[in-house]
C-alpha positions as CSV (number, residue, x, y, z in Angstrom):
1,X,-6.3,-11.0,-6.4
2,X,-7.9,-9.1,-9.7
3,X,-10.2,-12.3,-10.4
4,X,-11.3,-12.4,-6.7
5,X,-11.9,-8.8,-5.3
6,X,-11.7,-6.7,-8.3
7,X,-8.8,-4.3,-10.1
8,X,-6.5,-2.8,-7.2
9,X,-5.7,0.8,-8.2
10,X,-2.1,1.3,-7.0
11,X,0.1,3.8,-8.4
12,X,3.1,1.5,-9.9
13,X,6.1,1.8,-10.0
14,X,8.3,0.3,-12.8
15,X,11.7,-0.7,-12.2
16,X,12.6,-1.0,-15.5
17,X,12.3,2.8,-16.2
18,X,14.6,3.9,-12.7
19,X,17.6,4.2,-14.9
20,X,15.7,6.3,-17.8
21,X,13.8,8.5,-15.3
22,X,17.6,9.9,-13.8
23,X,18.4,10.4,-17.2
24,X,15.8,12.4,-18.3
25,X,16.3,14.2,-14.9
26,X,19.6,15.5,-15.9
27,X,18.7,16.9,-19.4
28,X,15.7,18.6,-17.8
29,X,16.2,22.5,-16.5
30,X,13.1,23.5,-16.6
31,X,11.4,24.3,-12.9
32,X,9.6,21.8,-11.0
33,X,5.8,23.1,-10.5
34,X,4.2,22.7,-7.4
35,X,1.4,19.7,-7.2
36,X,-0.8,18.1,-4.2
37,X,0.2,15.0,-3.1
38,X,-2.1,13.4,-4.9
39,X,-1.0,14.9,-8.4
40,X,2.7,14.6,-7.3
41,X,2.8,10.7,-6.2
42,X,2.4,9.0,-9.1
43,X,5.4,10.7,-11.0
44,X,7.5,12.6,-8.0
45,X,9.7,9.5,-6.9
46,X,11.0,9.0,-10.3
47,X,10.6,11.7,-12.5
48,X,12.6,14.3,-9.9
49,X,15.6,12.1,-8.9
50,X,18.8,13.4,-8.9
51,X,21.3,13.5,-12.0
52,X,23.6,12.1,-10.0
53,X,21.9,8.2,-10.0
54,X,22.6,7.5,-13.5
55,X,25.9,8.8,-14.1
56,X,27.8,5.9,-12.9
57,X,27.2,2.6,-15.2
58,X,26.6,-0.4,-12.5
59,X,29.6,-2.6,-12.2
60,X,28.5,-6.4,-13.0
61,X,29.0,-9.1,-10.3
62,X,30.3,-12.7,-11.6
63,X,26.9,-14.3,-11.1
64,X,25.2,-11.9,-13.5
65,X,23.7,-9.9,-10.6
66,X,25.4,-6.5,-10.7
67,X,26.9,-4.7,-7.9
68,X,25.0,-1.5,-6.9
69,X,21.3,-0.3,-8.5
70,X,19.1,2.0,-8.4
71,X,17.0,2.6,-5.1
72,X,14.4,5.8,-3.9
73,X,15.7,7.0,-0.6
74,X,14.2,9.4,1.6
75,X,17.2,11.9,3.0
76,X,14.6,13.6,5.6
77,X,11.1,12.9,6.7
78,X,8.9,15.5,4.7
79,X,6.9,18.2,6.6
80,X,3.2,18.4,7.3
81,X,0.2,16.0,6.3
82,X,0.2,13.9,3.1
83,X,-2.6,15.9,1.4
84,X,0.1,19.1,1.4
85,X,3.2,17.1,0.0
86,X,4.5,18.8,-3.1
87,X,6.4,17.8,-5.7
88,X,9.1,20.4,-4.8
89,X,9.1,19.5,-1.1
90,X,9.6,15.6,-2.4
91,X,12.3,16.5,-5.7
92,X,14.6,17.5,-2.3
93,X,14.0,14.8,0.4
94,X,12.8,11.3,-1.8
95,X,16.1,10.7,-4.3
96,X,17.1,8.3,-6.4
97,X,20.5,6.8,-5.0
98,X,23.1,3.8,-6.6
99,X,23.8,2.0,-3.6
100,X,25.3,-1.9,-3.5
101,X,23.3,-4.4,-4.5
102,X,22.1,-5.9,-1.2
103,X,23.5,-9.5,-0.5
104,X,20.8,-12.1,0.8
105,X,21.6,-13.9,4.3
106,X,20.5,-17.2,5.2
107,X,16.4,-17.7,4.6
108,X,16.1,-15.0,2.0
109,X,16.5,-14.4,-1.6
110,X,17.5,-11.7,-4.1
111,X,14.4,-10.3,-6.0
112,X,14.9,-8.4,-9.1
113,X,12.1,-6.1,-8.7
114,X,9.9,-5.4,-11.8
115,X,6.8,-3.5,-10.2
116,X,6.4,-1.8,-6.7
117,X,2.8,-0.2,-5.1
118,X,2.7,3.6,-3.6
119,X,0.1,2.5,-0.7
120,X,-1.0,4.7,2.0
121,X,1.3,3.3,4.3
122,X,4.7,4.7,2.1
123,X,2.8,7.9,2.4
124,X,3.2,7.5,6.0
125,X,7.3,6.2,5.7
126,X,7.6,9.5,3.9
127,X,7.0,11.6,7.0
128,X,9.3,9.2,8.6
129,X,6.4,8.1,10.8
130,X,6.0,4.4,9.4
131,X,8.8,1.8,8.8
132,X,12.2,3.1,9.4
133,X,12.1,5.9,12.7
134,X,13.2,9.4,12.3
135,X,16.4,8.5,14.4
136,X,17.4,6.6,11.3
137,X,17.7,9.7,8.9
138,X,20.3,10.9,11.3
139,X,22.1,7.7,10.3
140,X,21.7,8.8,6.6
141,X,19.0,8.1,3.7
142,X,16.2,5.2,4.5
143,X,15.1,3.6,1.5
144,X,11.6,3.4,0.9
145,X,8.7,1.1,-0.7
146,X,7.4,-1.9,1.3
147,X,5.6,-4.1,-1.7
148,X,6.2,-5.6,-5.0
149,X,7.2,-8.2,-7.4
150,X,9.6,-9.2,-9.2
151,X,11.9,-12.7,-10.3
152,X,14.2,-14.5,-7.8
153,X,17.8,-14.1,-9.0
154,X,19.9,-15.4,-5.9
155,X,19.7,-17.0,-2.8
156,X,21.2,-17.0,0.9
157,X,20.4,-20.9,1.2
158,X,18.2,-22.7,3.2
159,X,15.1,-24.8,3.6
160,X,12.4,-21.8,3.2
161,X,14.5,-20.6,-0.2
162,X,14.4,-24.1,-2.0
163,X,12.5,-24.0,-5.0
164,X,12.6,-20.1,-5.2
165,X,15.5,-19.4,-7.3
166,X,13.8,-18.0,-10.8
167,X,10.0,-18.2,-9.4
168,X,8.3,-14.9,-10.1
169,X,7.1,-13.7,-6.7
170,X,5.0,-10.7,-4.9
171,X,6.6,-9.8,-1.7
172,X,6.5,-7.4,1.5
173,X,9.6,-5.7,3.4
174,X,9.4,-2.3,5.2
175,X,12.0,0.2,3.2
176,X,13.2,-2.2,0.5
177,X,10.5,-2.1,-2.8
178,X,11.4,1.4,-4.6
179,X,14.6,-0.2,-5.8
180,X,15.6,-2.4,-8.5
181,X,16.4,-4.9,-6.4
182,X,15.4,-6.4,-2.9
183,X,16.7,-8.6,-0.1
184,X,13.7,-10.5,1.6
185,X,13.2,-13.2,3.8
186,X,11.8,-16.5,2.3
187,X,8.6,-16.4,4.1
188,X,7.6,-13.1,2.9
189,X,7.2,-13.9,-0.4
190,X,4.5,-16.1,-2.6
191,X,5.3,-17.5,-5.6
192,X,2.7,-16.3,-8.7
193,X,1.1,-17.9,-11.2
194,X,2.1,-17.6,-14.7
195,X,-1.2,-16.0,-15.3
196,X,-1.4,-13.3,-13.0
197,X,0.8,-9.9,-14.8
198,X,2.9,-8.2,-12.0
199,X,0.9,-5.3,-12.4
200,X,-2.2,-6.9,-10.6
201,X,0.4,-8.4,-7.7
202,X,2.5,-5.9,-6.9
203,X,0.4,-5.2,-3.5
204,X,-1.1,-8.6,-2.7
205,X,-0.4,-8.8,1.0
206,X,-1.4,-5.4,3.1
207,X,-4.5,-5.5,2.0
208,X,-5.9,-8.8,0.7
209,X,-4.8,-10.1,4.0
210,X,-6.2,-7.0,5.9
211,X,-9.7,-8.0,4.7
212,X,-9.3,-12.0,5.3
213,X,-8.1,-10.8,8.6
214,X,-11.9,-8.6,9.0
215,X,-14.0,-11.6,7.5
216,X,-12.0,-13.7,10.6
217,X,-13.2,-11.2,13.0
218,X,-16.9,-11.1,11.8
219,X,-16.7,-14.6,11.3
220,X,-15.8,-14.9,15.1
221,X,-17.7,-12.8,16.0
222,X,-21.4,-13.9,13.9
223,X,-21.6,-11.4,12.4
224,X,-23.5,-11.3,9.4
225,X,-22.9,-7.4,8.6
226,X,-20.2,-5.0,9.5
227,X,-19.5,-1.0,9.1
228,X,-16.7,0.3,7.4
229,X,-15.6,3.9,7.4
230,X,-13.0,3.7,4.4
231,X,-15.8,2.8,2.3
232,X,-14.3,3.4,-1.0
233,X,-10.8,2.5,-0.9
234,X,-9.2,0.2,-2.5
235,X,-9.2,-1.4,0.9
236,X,-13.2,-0.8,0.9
237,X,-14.7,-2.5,-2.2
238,X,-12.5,-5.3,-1.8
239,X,-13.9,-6.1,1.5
240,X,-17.6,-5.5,-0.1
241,X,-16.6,-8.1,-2.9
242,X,-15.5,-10.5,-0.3
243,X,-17.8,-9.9,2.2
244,X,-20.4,-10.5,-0.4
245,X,-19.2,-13.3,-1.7
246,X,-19.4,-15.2,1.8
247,X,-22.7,-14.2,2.4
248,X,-22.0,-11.0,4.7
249,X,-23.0,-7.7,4.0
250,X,-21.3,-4.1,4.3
251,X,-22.4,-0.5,5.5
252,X,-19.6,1.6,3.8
253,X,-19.2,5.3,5.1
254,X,-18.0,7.3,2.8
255,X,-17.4,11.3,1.8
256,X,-18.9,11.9,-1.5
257,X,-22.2,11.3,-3.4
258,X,-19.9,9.1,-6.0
259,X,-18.1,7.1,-4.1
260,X,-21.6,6.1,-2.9
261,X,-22.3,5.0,-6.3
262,X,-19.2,3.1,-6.3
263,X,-19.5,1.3,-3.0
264,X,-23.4,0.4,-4.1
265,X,-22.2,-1.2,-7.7
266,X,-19.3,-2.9,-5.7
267,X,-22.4,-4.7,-3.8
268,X,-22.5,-2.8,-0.5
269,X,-25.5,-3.0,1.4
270,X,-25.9,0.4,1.9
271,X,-23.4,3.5,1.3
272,X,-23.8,6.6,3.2
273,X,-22.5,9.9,2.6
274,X,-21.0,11.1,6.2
275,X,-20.8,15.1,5.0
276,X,-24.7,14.3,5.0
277,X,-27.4,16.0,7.1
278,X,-29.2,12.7,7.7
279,X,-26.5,10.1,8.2
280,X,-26.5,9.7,11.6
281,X,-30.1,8.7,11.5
282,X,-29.4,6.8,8.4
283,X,-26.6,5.1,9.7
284,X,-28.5,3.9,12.6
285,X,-31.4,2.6,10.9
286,X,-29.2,0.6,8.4
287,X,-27.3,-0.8,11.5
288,X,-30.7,-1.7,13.1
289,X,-32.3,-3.3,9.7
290,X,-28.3,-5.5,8.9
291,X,-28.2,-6.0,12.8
292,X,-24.0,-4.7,12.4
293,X,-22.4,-5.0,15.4
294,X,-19.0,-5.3,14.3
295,X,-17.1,-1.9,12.7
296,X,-13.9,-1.7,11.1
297,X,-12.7,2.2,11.0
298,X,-9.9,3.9,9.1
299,X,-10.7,7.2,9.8
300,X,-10.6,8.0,14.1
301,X,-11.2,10.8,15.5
302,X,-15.0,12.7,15.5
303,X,-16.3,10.0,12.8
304,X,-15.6,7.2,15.0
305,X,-17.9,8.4,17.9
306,X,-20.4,9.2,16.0
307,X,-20.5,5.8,13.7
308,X,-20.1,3.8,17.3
309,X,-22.9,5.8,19.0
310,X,-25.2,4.8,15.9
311,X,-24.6,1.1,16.4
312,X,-26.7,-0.9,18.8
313,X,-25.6,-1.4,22.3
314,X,-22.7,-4.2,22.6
315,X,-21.1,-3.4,19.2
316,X,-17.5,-3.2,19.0
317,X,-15.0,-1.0,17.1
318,X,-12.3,-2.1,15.6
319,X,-9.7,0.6,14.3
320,X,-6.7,0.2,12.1
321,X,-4.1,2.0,10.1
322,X,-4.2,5.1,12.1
């Protein structure tokens, strides 16, 4: 994934540290500030669990797997859109729990997690409105995370699990990756090379498979260039990387004079600054000169009118993750 497409920037999550971050939790009285979400996400999970987590040492099962660990649960979906979370809002609702050690079934494996990704998406299972439903909170806590990687420390047998059992993997599961360990099913997993670090596979399905998934679309459909409205996401210059490296070209729309800079050096065709007076005009003389037919959009709403209104008659819109 890094070689091919470029450095993802995910906020990690280390595994290894759950047990220190309750610890230091407990010793800490001083208050909890109030950040964005963006300033709380990369710390908030960990750094504000509960006291509570750590004080019990984990029992140790015969096989050398022990019998509860460390996992982030949501106890109720958090109010409002992501851009207002605060760390206060998430030190009450997103804790860190001991539960049992979660025992793998037939056709999956035990993965000692060493790395998870925050991705948009777990921004979304925090509001309860991805993953796991609302009506599950009334049940109790959801546990949260949905990527990661880790080593394959037990199996449920079968044919899909042969071969797995001490293979470092990257693997996907709704509401199973902020733990230290993780139950999954054989077939969501792929085994990694000894030369790729977890850090750079700890998200390698959502989205490298999201863009493979658009090039099939263009491809299908012959098109040589597409639109994309979440220009500059990670997401964003993947796709220009690999879109570029087939031969296609990309029209990113973004929302800021830098990340225009930053689709451009990523090797977009053009980048275009939606907050500007001219892009509507811009955007439909770059569609006309790349001939793009095909558009991928991230955002909805007002922008998608206006990008598909700019796009020659016959061009088609494809929206995700919204």
């Amino acid at each position: 994934i890094n070689a091919e497409y470029g450095t993802q920037r995910f906020v990690v999550l280390r595994m290894s540290d759950l047990s220190a971050a309750a610890s230091s939790a407990a010793s800490s009285a001083a208050p909890v500030e109030e950040k964005s979400a963006a300033a709380a996400a990369a710390d908030v999970p960990l750094s504000a669990a509960p006291a509570a987590a750590a004080d019990a040492a984990p029992a140790t099962a015969n096989d050398g797997v022990p019998e509860t660990m460390l996992a982030a649960r949501l106890h109720a979906p958090i109010d409002g859109s992501i851009r207002e979370f605060t760390r206060g809002d998430l030190a009450q609702k997103l804790k860190l729990d001991r539960v049992p050690v979660p025992k793998p079934r037939a056709g999956q494996v035990l993965i000692k997690v060493a790395m998870s990704a925050l991705l948009p998406m777990n921004m979304s299972e925090l509001k309860a409105a991805y993953g796991k439903t609302t009506k599950d909170h009334e049940k109790g806590a959801v546990q949260c995370g949905s990527e990661g990687c880790g080593t394959v420390v037990g199996s449920g047998g079968g044919v899909l699990t042969w071969g797995l059992m001490g293979k470092r993997v990257a693997f996907f599961r709704y509401n199973a990756a902020w733990a230290e360990y993780a139950c999954v099913g054989a077939d969501q997993v792929m085994t990694l090379p000894s030369s790729v670090p977890f850090k750079s596979a700890c998200a390698a399905f959502a989205n490298p498979f999201t863009v493979l998934a658009f090039g099939e679309i263009a491809a299908a459909a012959k098109a040589k260039a597409i639109v994309h409205t979440a220009g500059a996401s990670t997401l964003g210059i993947m796709l220009i990387k690999y879109m570029a490296k087939k031969g296609n070209k990309v029209i990113a729309v973004v929302r800021r004079d830098e990340q225009v800079v930053k689709c451009k050096e990523a090797g977009a065709a053009e980048a275009l600054n939606s907050t500007s007076a001219t892009f509507f005009e811009d955007l439909r003389a770059a569609c006309e000169k790349h001939n793009a037919k095909v558009a991928f959009d991230a955002v909805a709403g007002e922008l998608s009118g206006t990008v598909l209104a700019a796009m020659p008659d016959g061009s088609t819109m494809h929206v995700y993750g919204v």
